[in-house]
Amino acid sequence: MQLSASELILNADKSIYHLNLLPEDIAETIITVGDPDRVATVSKFFDSIEVKKGKREFYTHTGTLNGKRISVVSTGIGTDNIDIVFNELDALVNIDFDTRTVKPNKTVLDIVRIGTSGSVRSDIPIDSFLMSEYAMGFDGLLHFYESDAIQESDVSDAFVNHTNWSPNKSVPYVVKYDEELGKKLLSNRIRLGTTVTNIGFYGPQSRVLRLKLSDADLQEKLASFAYNDVKITNLEMETSGIYGLSKLLGHRAVSMNCILANRANGEFSTNPTKSVEELIQYTLEKLTTT
């Protein structure tokens, strides 16, 4: 079936609409970062850079490190942007732009998010690194797709019961990481955890400036949740969308979190730039030398 112009939107040069990329511009190993400025922070460690493109908040550098081709793409903040970035990355490798048809043989991308996060547990120190074994989404993105088969519904059901979750909010969904890619990035420096993906930075993450919260106890409920071996460890704003869309599209994804805040202790990193760069270098080494 040929995709219409309103479904697969291409620019005049046949690049994909938002990312402004051509199929040859990306590698099969991709690092995503939220902050557009962090793209250059990653690519400065490459041995060479062949592509530099950008549009809106979406910047891409593609280059080579230790003989391996890698792309780094900025997503901006939130799962709404993840929906754009991941559908367009998949289109770049799995849709023929000339015929506007889906390719019969699919390319599998390895996608690693490198991002910042806040811990909800007092025993997870700032400036430490955490890999999201599970992602719990408060954002609702995955409910717009046929996604029941990839969700850990027993975990989300237990969470809804534990928190007395309001029916006025989107039902949380839970998706697991890609274990094979995760093993490649694990070491004794990395702890595994369950990451909550929120739809905002303030109220949704229980921050209070001037507005009252609908559930003032939510942060304590997150920290006290336990179901079998699943305990919530940290908060951020993209991982659930990354895991959900990657599984639906047939790609492998892992989220690497640099813990800059400890919400339980009220602490924030005194040198966040240094900590994030250490996680970047760690991840690049694992991706290109193992």
PDB file of C-alpha atoms in Angstrom:
ATOM      1  CA  MET A   1       0.000   0.000   0.000  1.00  0.00           C
ATOM      2  CA  GLN A   2       1.304   3.405  -0.988  1.00  0.00           C
ATOM      3  CA  LEU A   3       1.393   5.951   1.828  1.00  0.00           C
ATOM      4  CA  SER A   4      -0.335   9.231   1.033  1.00  0.00           C
ATOM      5  CA  ALA A   5       1.333  12.641   1.143  1.00  0.00           C
ATOM      6  CA  SER A   6      -0.559  13.513   4.315  1.00  0.00           C
ATOM      7  CA  GLU A   7       0.673  10.363   6.161  1.00  0.00           C
ATOM      8  CA  LEU A   8       4.312  10.207   5.061  1.00  0.00           C
ATOM      9  CA  ILE A   9       5.257  13.882   4.878  1.00  0.00           C
ATOM     10  CA  LEU A  10       8.490  14.654   3.048  1.00  0.00           C
ATOM     11  CA  ASN A  11      10.278  17.932   2.461  1.00  0.00           C
ATOM     12  CA  ALA A  12      11.150  19.190  -1.028  1.00  0.00           C
ATOM     13  CA  ASP A  13      14.508  17.386  -0.917  1.00  0.00           C
ATOM     14  CA  LYS A  14      12.725  14.137   0.082  1.00  0.00           C
ATOM     15  CA  SER A  15      13.976  14.353   3.672  1.00  0.00           C
ATOM     16  CA  ILE A  16      11.611  13.302   6.462  1.00  0.00           C
ATOM     17  CA  TYR A  17       9.414  16.186   7.619  1.00  0.00           C
ATOM     18  CA  HIS A  18      10.527  17.088  11.168  1.00  0.00           C
ATOM     19  CA  LEU A  19      14.012  15.576  11.423  1.00  0.00           C
ATOM     20  CA  ASN A  20      15.035  16.951   8.012  1.00  0.00           C
ATOM     21  CA  LEU A  21      17.044  13.767   7.365  1.00  0.00           C
ATOM     22  CA  LEU A  22      17.584  11.522   4.362  1.00  0.00           C
ATOM     23  CA  PRO A  23      17.821   7.729   4.819  1.00  0.00           C
ATOM     24  CA  GLU A  24      21.589   7.763   4.307  1.00  0.00           C
ATOM     25  CA  ASP A  25      22.051  10.362   7.057  1.00  0.00           C
ATOM     26  CA  ILE A  26      21.557   7.993  10.015  1.00  0.00           C
ATOM     27  CA  ALA A  27      23.441   5.016  11.399  1.00  0.00           C
ATOM     28  CA  GLU A  28      21.849   1.841  12.742  1.00  0.00           C
ATOM     29  CA  THR A  29      23.109   2.714  16.232  1.00  0.00           C
ATOM     30  CA  ILE A  30      21.487   5.890  17.519  1.00  0.00           C
ATOM     31  CA  ILE A  31      21.904   7.866  20.728  1.00  0.00           C
ATOM     32  CA  THR A  32      19.023  10.149  21.679  1.00  0.00           C
ATOM     33  CA  VAL A  33      19.371  13.170  23.949  1.00  0.00           C
ATOM     34  CA  GLY A  34      16.726  15.648  25.021  1.00  0.00           C
ATOM     35  CA  ASP A  35      18.785  18.827  24.889  1.00  0.00           C
ATOM     36  CA  PRO A  36      19.808  19.917  21.351  1.00  0.00           C
ATOM     37  CA  ASP A  37      23.037  21.343  22.788  1.00  0.00           C
ATOM     38  CA  ARG A  38      23.959  17.883  24.075  1.00  0.00           C
ATOM     39  CA  VAL A  39      24.262  16.537  20.510  1.00  0.00           C
ATOM     40  CA  ALA A  40      27.622  18.264  20.124  1.00  0.00           C
ATOM     41  CA  THR A  41      28.610  17.145  23.620  1.00  0.00           C
ATOM     42  CA  VAL A  42      28.257  13.558  22.386  1.00  0.00           C
ATOM     43  CA  SER A  43      29.696  13.961  18.894  1.00  0.00           C
ATOM     44  CA  LYS A  44      32.844  15.730  20.110  1.00  0.00           C
ATOM     45  CA  PHE A  45      34.033  12.273  21.188  1.00  0.00           C
ATOM     46  CA  PHE A  46      33.597  10.849  17.649  1.00  0.00           C
ATOM     47  CA  ASP A  47      36.691  10.242  15.532  1.00  0.00           C
ATOM     48  CA  SER A  48      34.947  11.913  12.593  1.00  0.00           C
ATOM     49  CA  ILE A  49      31.589  13.562  11.792  1.00  0.00           C
ATOM     50  CA  GLU A  50      29.990  13.229   8.356  1.00  0.00           C
ATOM     51  CA  VAL A  51      26.489  14.682   8.891  1.00  0.00           C
ATOM     52  CA  LYS A  52      25.299  17.759  10.779  1.00  0.00           C
ATOM     53  CA  LYS A  53      21.655  18.667  10.253  1.00  0.00           C
ATOM     54  CA  GLY A  54      18.956  20.370  12.286  1.00  0.00           C
ATOM     55  CA  LYS A  55      15.394  21.650  12.255  1.00  0.00           C
ATOM     56  CA  ARG A  56      13.411  23.043  15.192  1.00  0.00           C
ATOM     57  CA  GLU A  57      14.609  21.208  18.321  1.00  0.00           C
ATOM     58  CA  PHE A  58      15.758  18.193  16.310  1.00  0.00           C
ATOM     59  CA  TYR A  59      19.508  18.128  15.662  1.00  0.00           C
ATOM     60  CA  THR A  60      21.452  15.177  14.253  1.00  0.00           C
ATOM     61  CA  HIS A  61      25.164  14.412  14.029  1.00  0.00           C
ATOM     62  CA  THR A  62      26.354  11.170  12.416  1.00  0.00           C
ATOM     63  CA  GLY A  63      29.949  10.052  12.590  1.00  0.00           C
ATOM     64  CA  THR A  64      32.332   7.239  13.427  1.00  0.00           C
ATOM     65  CA  LEU A  65      33.985   6.150  16.668  1.00  0.00           C
ATOM     66  CA  ASN A  66      36.389   3.198  16.851  1.00  0.00           C
ATOM     67  CA  GLY A  67      35.257   2.165  13.378  1.00  0.00           C
ATOM     68  CA  LYS A  68      31.545   2.121  14.318  1.00  0.00           C
ATOM     69  CA  ARG A  69      29.048   4.472  12.686  1.00  0.00           C
ATOM     70  CA  ILE A  70      26.812   6.245  15.230  1.00  0.00           C
ATOM     71  CA  SER A  71      24.140   8.942  15.073  1.00  0.00           C
ATOM     72  CA  VAL A  72      23.124  11.226  17.915  1.00  0.00           C
ATOM     73  CA  VAL A  73      19.688  12.857  17.675  1.00  0.00           C
ATOM     74  CA  SER A  74      18.049  15.398  19.973  1.00  0.00           C
ATOM     75  CA  THR A  75      14.397  14.822  20.805  1.00  0.00           C
ATOM     76  CA  GLY A  76      13.487  17.811  22.910  1.00  0.00           C
ATOM     77  CA  ILE A  77      11.443  17.224  26.055  1.00  0.00           C
ATOM     78  CA  GLY A  78       8.497  14.838  26.355  1.00  0.00           C
ATOM     79  CA  THR A  79       6.886  11.791  24.778  1.00  0.00           C
ATOM     80  CA  ASP A  80       5.017  13.950  22.259  1.00  0.00           C
ATOM     81  CA  ASN A  81       8.399  14.621  20.663  1.00  0.00           C
ATOM     82  CA  ILE A  82       9.380  10.961  21.064  1.00  0.00           C
ATOM     83  CA  ASP A  83       6.347  10.056  18.948  1.00  0.00           C
ATOM     84  CA  ILE A  84       7.701  12.271  16.162  1.00  0.00           C
ATOM     85  CA  VAL A  85      11.342  11.229  16.408  1.00  0.00           C
ATOM     86  CA  PHE A  86      10.830   7.473  16.642  1.00  0.00           C
ATOM     87  CA  ASN A  87       8.231   7.210  13.892  1.00  0.00           C
ATOM     88  CA  GLU A  88      10.489   9.264  11.618  1.00  0.00           C
ATOM     89  CA  LEU A  89      13.652   7.315  12.490  1.00  0.00           C
ATOM     90  CA  ASP A  90      11.810   4.114  11.655  1.00  0.00           C
ATOM     91  CA  ALA A  91      10.505   5.599   8.415  1.00  0.00           C
ATOM     92  CA  LEU A  92      14.063   6.488   7.388  1.00  0.00           C
ATOM     93  CA  VAL A  93      15.131   2.838   7.482  1.00  0.00           C
ATOM     94  CA  ASN A  94      11.922   0.908   6.831  1.00  0.00           C
ATOM     95  CA  ILE A  95       9.957   2.936   4.269  1.00  0.00           C
ATOM     96  CA  ASP A  96      11.007   3.450   0.660  1.00  0.00           C
ATOM     97  CA  PHE A  97      10.608   7.194   0.075  1.00  0.00           C
ATOM     98  CA  ASP A  98      10.537   6.814  -3.713  1.00  0.00           C
ATOM     99  CA  THR A  99       7.658   4.318  -3.831  1.00  0.00           C
ATOM    100  CA  ARG A 100       6.148   5.459  -0.495  1.00  0.00           C
ATOM    101  CA  THR A 101       5.768   1.825   0.566  1.00  0.00           C
ATOM    102  CA  VAL A 102       6.933  -0.161   3.590  1.00  0.00           C
ATOM    103  CA  LYS A 103      10.021  -2.250   2.870  1.00  0.00           C
ATOM    104  CA  PRO A 104       9.519  -6.051   3.105  1.00  0.00           C
ATOM    105  CA  ASN A 105      12.793  -6.550   5.005  1.00  0.00           C
ATOM    106  CA  LYS A 106      13.004  -4.447   8.161  1.00  0.00           C
ATOM    107  CA  THR A 107      16.089  -2.807   9.642  1.00  0.00           C
ATOM    108  CA  VAL A 108      16.463  -3.036  13.426  1.00  0.00           C
ATOM    109  CA  LEU A 109      17.929   0.040  15.103  1.00  0.00           C
ATOM    110  CA  ASP A 110      19.824   0.050  18.403  1.00  0.00           C
ATOM    111  CA  ILE A 111      18.673   3.156  20.267  1.00  0.00           C
ATOM    112  CA  VAL A 112      20.166   4.398  23.550  1.00  0.00           C
ATOM    113  CA  ARG A 113      18.770   7.364  25.414  1.00  0.00           C
ATOM    114  CA  ILE A 114      21.308   9.313  27.472  1.00  0.00           C
ATOM    115  CA  GLY A 115      19.392  11.628  29.756  1.00  0.00           C
ATOM    116  CA  THR A 116      19.081  13.242  33.152  1.00  0.00           C
ATOM    117  CA  SER A 117      16.740  12.094  35.881  1.00  0.00           C
ATOM    118  CA  GLY A 118      15.703  12.486  39.508  1.00  0.00           C
ATOM    119  CA  SER A 119      15.629   9.679  42.054  1.00  0.00           C
ATOM    120  CA  VAL A 120      12.621   9.137  44.323  1.00  0.00           C
ATOM    121  CA  ARG A 121      14.582   6.901  46.712  1.00  0.00           C
ATOM    122  CA  SER A 122      17.042   8.103  49.354  1.00  0.00           C
ATOM    123  CA  ASP A 123      19.484   5.242  48.663  1.00  0.00           C
ATOM    124  CA  ILE A 124      20.169   6.275  45.040  1.00  0.00           C
ATOM    125  CA  PRO A 125      22.899   8.936  45.155  1.00  0.00           C
ATOM    126  CA  ILE A 126      23.169  11.952  42.905  1.00  0.00           C
ATOM    127  CA  ASP A 127      25.705  11.666  40.058  1.00  0.00           C
ATOM    128  CA  SER A 128      25.117   7.892  39.833  1.00  0.00           C
ATOM    129  CA  PHE A 129      24.016   6.035  36.679  1.00  0.00           C
ATOM    130  CA  LEU A 130      20.831   4.004  36.265  1.00  0.00           C
ATOM    131  CA  MET A 131      19.508   1.858  33.429  1.00  0.00           C
ATOM    132  CA  SER A 132      15.731   1.675  33.117  1.00  0.00           C
ATOM    133  CA  GLU A 133      14.779  -1.999  33.250  1.00  0.00           C
ATOM    134  CA  TYR A 134      11.125  -0.961  33.189  1.00  0.00           C
ATOM    135  CA  ALA A 135       9.485   2.283  32.099  1.00  0.00           C
ATOM    136  CA  MET A 136       6.115   3.318  33.532  1.00  0.00           C
ATOM    137  CA  GLY A 137       4.366   5.933  31.414  1.00  0.00           C
ATOM    138  CA  PHE A 138       1.974   8.508  32.841  1.00  0.00           C
ATOM    139  CA  ASP A 139       1.847  10.203  29.435  1.00  0.00           C
ATOM    140  CA  GLY A 140      -0.795   8.142  27.619  1.00  0.00           C
ATOM    141  CA  LEU A 141       1.100   7.966  24.304  1.00  0.00           C
ATOM    142  CA  LEU A 142       0.978   4.199  23.925  1.00  0.00           C
ATOM    143  CA  HIS A 143      -2.808   4.105  24.337  1.00  0.00           C
ATOM    144  CA  PHE A 144      -3.099   5.595  20.837  1.00  0.00           C
ATOM    145  CA  TYR A 145      -1.495   2.445  19.358  1.00  0.00           C
ATOM    146  CA  GLU A 146      -2.392  -1.264  19.483  1.00  0.00           C
ATOM    147  CA  SER A 147       0.060  -1.978  22.256  1.00  0.00           C
ATOM    148  CA  ASP A 148      -1.462  -4.382  24.797  1.00  0.00           C
ATOM    149  CA  ALA A 149       0.877  -7.219  23.790  1.00  0.00           C
ATOM    150  CA  ILE A 150       4.034  -5.327  24.807  1.00  0.00           C
ATOM    151  CA  GLN A 151       2.779  -3.982  28.129  1.00  0.00           C
ATOM    152  CA  GLU A 152       3.512  -5.405  31.596  1.00  0.00           C
ATOM    153  CA  SER A 153      -0.130  -5.050  32.642  1.00  0.00           C
ATOM    154  CA  ASP A 154       0.283  -6.836  35.985  1.00  0.00           C
ATOM    155  CA  VAL A 155       2.745  -4.163  37.117  1.00  0.00           C
ATOM    156  CA  SER A 156       0.553  -1.275  36.012  1.00  0.00           C
ATOM    157  CA  ASP A 157      -2.531  -2.864  37.646  1.00  0.00           C
ATOM    158  CA  ALA A 158      -0.649  -3.221  40.922  1.00  0.00           C
ATOM    159  CA  PHE A 159       0.478   0.405  40.723  1.00  0.00           C
ATOM    160  CA  VAL A 160      -3.040   1.691  40.067  1.00  0.00           C
ATOM    161  CA  ASN A 161      -4.270  -0.198  43.136  1.00  0.00           C
ATOM    162  CA  HIS A 162      -1.347   0.950  45.294  1.00  0.00           C
ATOM    163  CA  THR A 163      -1.820   4.638  44.483  1.00  0.00           C
ATOM    164  CA  ASN A 164      -5.610   4.726  44.230  1.00  0.00           C
ATOM    165  CA  TRP A 165      -4.972   6.235  40.801  1.00  0.00           C
ATOM    166  CA  SER A 166      -7.480   8.865  39.730  1.00  0.00           C
ATOM    167  CA  PRO A 167      -9.722   7.940  36.767  1.00  0.00           C
ATOM    168  CA  ASN A 168      -9.250  11.525  35.559  1.00  0.00           C
ATOM    169  CA  LYS A 169      -5.630  10.692  34.668  1.00  0.00           C
ATOM    170  CA  SER A 170      -4.306   8.534  31.843  1.00  0.00           C
ATOM    171  CA  VAL A 171      -3.901   4.898  32.890  1.00  0.00           C
ATOM    172  CA  PRO A 172      -0.193   4.165  33.477  1.00  0.00           C
ATOM    173  CA  TYR A 173       1.444   1.654  31.146  1.00  0.00           C
ATOM    174  CA  VAL A 174       4.642  -0.346  31.702  1.00  0.00           C
ATOM    175  CA  VAL A 175       7.157  -1.561  29.092  1.00  0.00           C
ATOM    176  CA  LYS A 176      10.421  -3.459  29.628  1.00  0.00           C
ATOM    177  CA  TYR A 177      13.815  -2.592  28.121  1.00  0.00           C
ATOM    178  CA  ASP A 178      15.604  -4.646  25.488  1.00  0.00           C
ATOM    179  CA  GLU A 179      17.565  -7.139  27.559  1.00  0.00           C
ATOM    180  CA  GLU A 180      20.122  -7.990  24.864  1.00  0.00           C
ATOM    181  CA  LEU A 181      21.127  -4.361  24.312  1.00  0.00           C
ATOM    182  CA  GLY A 182      20.967  -3.751  28.051  1.00  0.00           C
ATOM    183  CA  LYS A 183      23.524  -6.489  28.749  1.00  0.00           C
ATOM    184  CA  LYS A 184      25.956  -4.771  26.397  1.00  0.00           C
ATOM    185  CA  LEU A 185      25.787  -1.579  28.467  1.00  0.00           C
ATOM    186  CA  LEU A 186      25.712  -3.045  31.977  1.00  0.00           C
ATOM    187  CA  SER A 187      28.587  -3.054  34.461  1.00  0.00           C
ATOM    188  CA  ASN A 188      29.033  -2.635  38.198  1.00  0.00           C
ATOM    189  CA  ARG A 189      28.727   1.149  37.645  1.00  0.00           C
ATOM    190  CA  ILE A 190      25.115   0.805  36.498  1.00  0.00           C
ATOM    191  CA  ARG A 191      22.110  -0.034  38.636  1.00  0.00           C
ATOM    192  CA  LEU A 192      18.837  -1.270  37.181  1.00  0.00           C
ATOM    193  CA  GLY A 193      15.604   0.466  38.065  1.00  0.00           C
ATOM    194  CA  THR A 194      12.031   1.284  37.159  1.00  0.00           C
ATOM    195  CA  THR A 195      11.650   4.721  35.635  1.00  0.00           C
ATOM    196  CA  VAL A 196       8.455   6.764  35.700  1.00  0.00           C
ATOM    197  CA  THR A 197       7.945   8.942  32.637  1.00  0.00           C
ATOM    198  CA  ASN A 198       5.932  12.044  33.449  1.00  0.00           C
ATOM    199  CA  ILE A 199       4.102  14.533  31.225  1.00  0.00           C
ATOM    200  CA  GLY A 200       5.450  17.592  33.010  1.00  0.00           C
ATOM    201  CA  PHE A 201       8.292  18.831  35.199  1.00  0.00           C
ATOM    202  CA  TYR A 202       6.397  20.559  38.000  1.00  0.00           C
ATOM    203  CA  GLY A 203       2.981  19.284  39.109  1.00  0.00           C
ATOM    204  CA  PRO A 204       3.280  15.849  37.461  1.00  0.00           C
ATOM    205  CA  GLN A 205       6.563  15.338  39.343  1.00  0.00           C
ATOM    206  CA  SER A 206       5.073  16.658  42.613  1.00  0.00           C
ATOM    207  CA  ARG A 207       6.947  19.977  42.526  1.00  0.00           C
ATOM    208  CA  VAL A 208       5.049  22.800  44.168  1.00  0.00           C
ATOM    209  CA  LEU A 209       5.662  26.455  43.376  1.00  0.00           C
ATOM    210  CA  ARG A 210       2.269  28.210  43.468  1.00  0.00           C
ATOM    211  CA  LEU A 211      -0.201  25.509  42.410  1.00  0.00           C
ATOM    212  CA  LYS A 212      -1.668  22.842  44.677  1.00  0.00           C
ATOM    213  CA  LEU A 213      -1.394  19.212  43.645  1.00  0.00           C
ATOM    214  CA  SER A 214      -4.339  16.877  43.059  1.00  0.00           C
ATOM    215  CA  ASP A 215      -2.449  14.141  44.959  1.00  0.00           C
ATOM    216  CA  ALA A 216      -0.004  15.607  47.463  1.00  0.00           C
ATOM    217  CA  ASP A 217       1.152  12.110  48.468  1.00  0.00           C
ATOM    218  CA  LEU A 218       2.069  10.863  44.987  1.00  0.00           C
ATOM    219  CA  GLN A 219       5.837  11.065  45.472  1.00  0.00           C
ATOM    220  CA  GLU A 220       5.621   8.987  48.649  1.00  0.00           C
ATOM    221  CA  LYS A 221       3.384   6.487  46.849  1.00  0.00           C
ATOM    222  CA  LEU A 222       5.972   6.157  44.076  1.00  0.00           C
ATOM    223  CA  ALA A 223       8.789   5.535  46.549  1.00  0.00           C
ATOM    224  CA  SER A 224       6.793   2.936  48.498  1.00  0.00           C
ATOM    225  CA  PHE A 225       5.526   0.942  45.510  1.00  0.00           C
ATOM    226  CA  ALA A 226       6.786  -2.636  45.238  1.00  0.00           C
ATOM    227  CA  TYR A 227       5.498  -5.477  43.064  1.00  0.00           C
ATOM    228  CA  ASN A 228       7.607  -8.635  42.939  1.00  0.00           C
ATOM    229  CA  ASP A 229      11.057  -7.269  41.964  1.00  0.00           C
ATOM    230  CA  VAL A 230       9.740  -3.975  40.569  1.00  0.00           C
ATOM    231  CA  LYS A 231      10.379  -0.830  42.623  1.00  0.00           C
ATOM    232  CA  ILE A 232      10.149   2.699  41.253  1.00  0.00           C
ATOM    233  CA  THR A 233      13.521   4.414  41.308  1.00  0.00           C
ATOM    234  CA  ASN A 234      13.458   7.625  39.286  1.00  0.00           C
ATOM    235  CA  LEU A 235      11.510  10.166  37.244  1.00  0.00           C
ATOM    236  CA  GLU A 236      12.072  11.668  33.786  1.00  0.00           C
ATOM    237  CA  MET A 237      10.028  12.542  30.672  1.00  0.00           C
ATOM    238  CA  GLU A 238      10.840  10.320  27.647  1.00  0.00           C
ATOM    239  CA  THR A 239      11.675   6.679  28.442  1.00  0.00           C
ATOM    240  CA  SER A 240       8.203   5.106  28.325  1.00  0.00           C
ATOM    241  CA  GLY A 241       7.605   6.457  24.827  1.00  0.00           C
ATOM    242  CA  ILE A 242      11.052   5.271  23.728  1.00  0.00           C
ATOM    243  CA  TYR A 243      10.479   1.745  25.017  1.00  0.00           C
ATOM    244  CA  GLY A 244       6.910   1.494  23.794  1.00  0.00           C
ATOM    245  CA  LEU A 245       7.468   2.696  20.247  1.00  0.00           C
ATOM    246  CA  SER A 246      10.738   0.780  19.900  1.00  0.00           C
ATOM    247  CA  LYS A 247       9.045  -2.500  20.788  1.00  0.00           C
ATOM    248  CA  LEU A 248       6.090  -1.810  18.505  1.00  0.00           C
ATOM    249  CA  LEU A 249       8.384  -0.914  15.599  1.00  0.00           C
ATOM    250  CA  GLY A 250      10.815  -3.790  16.202  1.00  0.00           C
ATOM    251  CA  HIS A 251      13.824  -1.813  17.434  1.00  0.00           C
ATOM    252  CA  ARG A 252      16.037  -2.332  20.502  1.00  0.00           C
ATOM    253  CA  ALA A 253      16.098   0.436  23.117  1.00  0.00           C
ATOM    254  CA  VAL A 254      17.725   1.176  26.465  1.00  0.00           C
ATOM    255  CA  SER A 255      17.524   4.317  28.590  1.00  0.00           C
ATOM    256  CA  MET A 256      20.635   5.435  30.487  1.00  0.00           C
ATOM    257  CA  ASN A 257      19.901   7.921  33.272  1.00  0.00           C
ATOM    258  CA  CYS A 258      22.297  10.276  35.021  1.00  0.00           C
ATOM    259  CA  ILE A 259      20.785  10.918  38.452  1.00  0.00           C
ATOM    260  CA  LEU A 260      21.152  14.650  39.025  1.00  0.00           C
ATOM    261  CA  ALA A 261      18.478  15.100  41.701  1.00  0.00           C
ATOM    262  CA  ASN A 262      17.465  13.109  44.760  1.00  0.00           C
ATOM    263  CA  ARG A 263      13.903  14.127  45.529  1.00  0.00           C
ATOM    264  CA  ALA A 264      13.791  12.166  48.793  1.00  0.00           C
ATOM    265  CA  ASN A 265      16.831  13.995  50.182  1.00  0.00           C
ATOM    266  CA  GLY A 266      16.259  17.348  48.472  1.00  0.00           C
ATOM    267  CA  GLU A 267      19.686  17.216  46.795  1.00  0.00           C
ATOM    268  CA  PHE A 268      20.878  18.311  43.344  1.00  0.00           C
ATOM    269  CA  SER A 269      24.229  17.678  41.661  1.00  0.00           C
ATOM    270  CA  THR A 270      26.833  20.402  42.126  1.00  0.00           C
ATOM    271  CA  ASN A 271      28.476  19.517  38.792  1.00  0.00           C
ATOM    272  CA  PRO A 272      25.810  18.113  36.452  1.00  0.00           C
ATOM    273  CA  THR A 273      27.832  18.750  33.278  1.00  0.00           C
ATOM    274  CA  LYS A 274      30.681  16.554  34.509  1.00  0.00           C
ATOM    275  CA  SER A 275      28.333  13.731  35.493  1.00  0.00           C
ATOM    276  CA  VAL A 276      26.473  13.755  32.178  1.00  0.00           C
ATOM    277  CA  GLU A 277      29.749  13.734  30.201  1.00  0.00           C
ATOM    278  CA  GLU A 278      30.950  10.746  32.217  1.00  0.00           C
ATOM    279  CA  LEU A 279      27.775   8.841  31.286  1.00  0.00           C
ATOM    280  CA  ILE A 280      28.212   9.823  27.636  1.00  0.00           C
ATOM    281  CA  GLN A 281      31.799   8.548  27.567  1.00  0.00           C
ATOM    282  CA  TYR A 282      30.818   5.355  29.392  1.00  0.00           C
ATOM    283  CA  THR A 283      27.995   4.640  26.937  1.00  0.00           C
ATOM    284  CA  LEU A 284      30.096   5.366  23.856  1.00  0.00           C
ATOM    285  CA  GLU A 285      32.852   3.065  25.097  1.00  0.00           C
ATOM    286  CA  LYS A 286      30.375   0.234  25.705  1.00  0.00           C
ATOM    287  CA  LEU A 287      28.740   0.690  22.296  1.00  0.00           C
ATOM    288  CA  THR A 288      31.994   0.769  20.321  1.00  0.00           C
ATOM    289  CA  THR A 289      34.413  -1.547  22.143  1.00  0.00           C
ATOM    290  CA  THR A 290      32.299  -4.514  23.319  1.00  0.00           C
TER     291      THR A 290
END
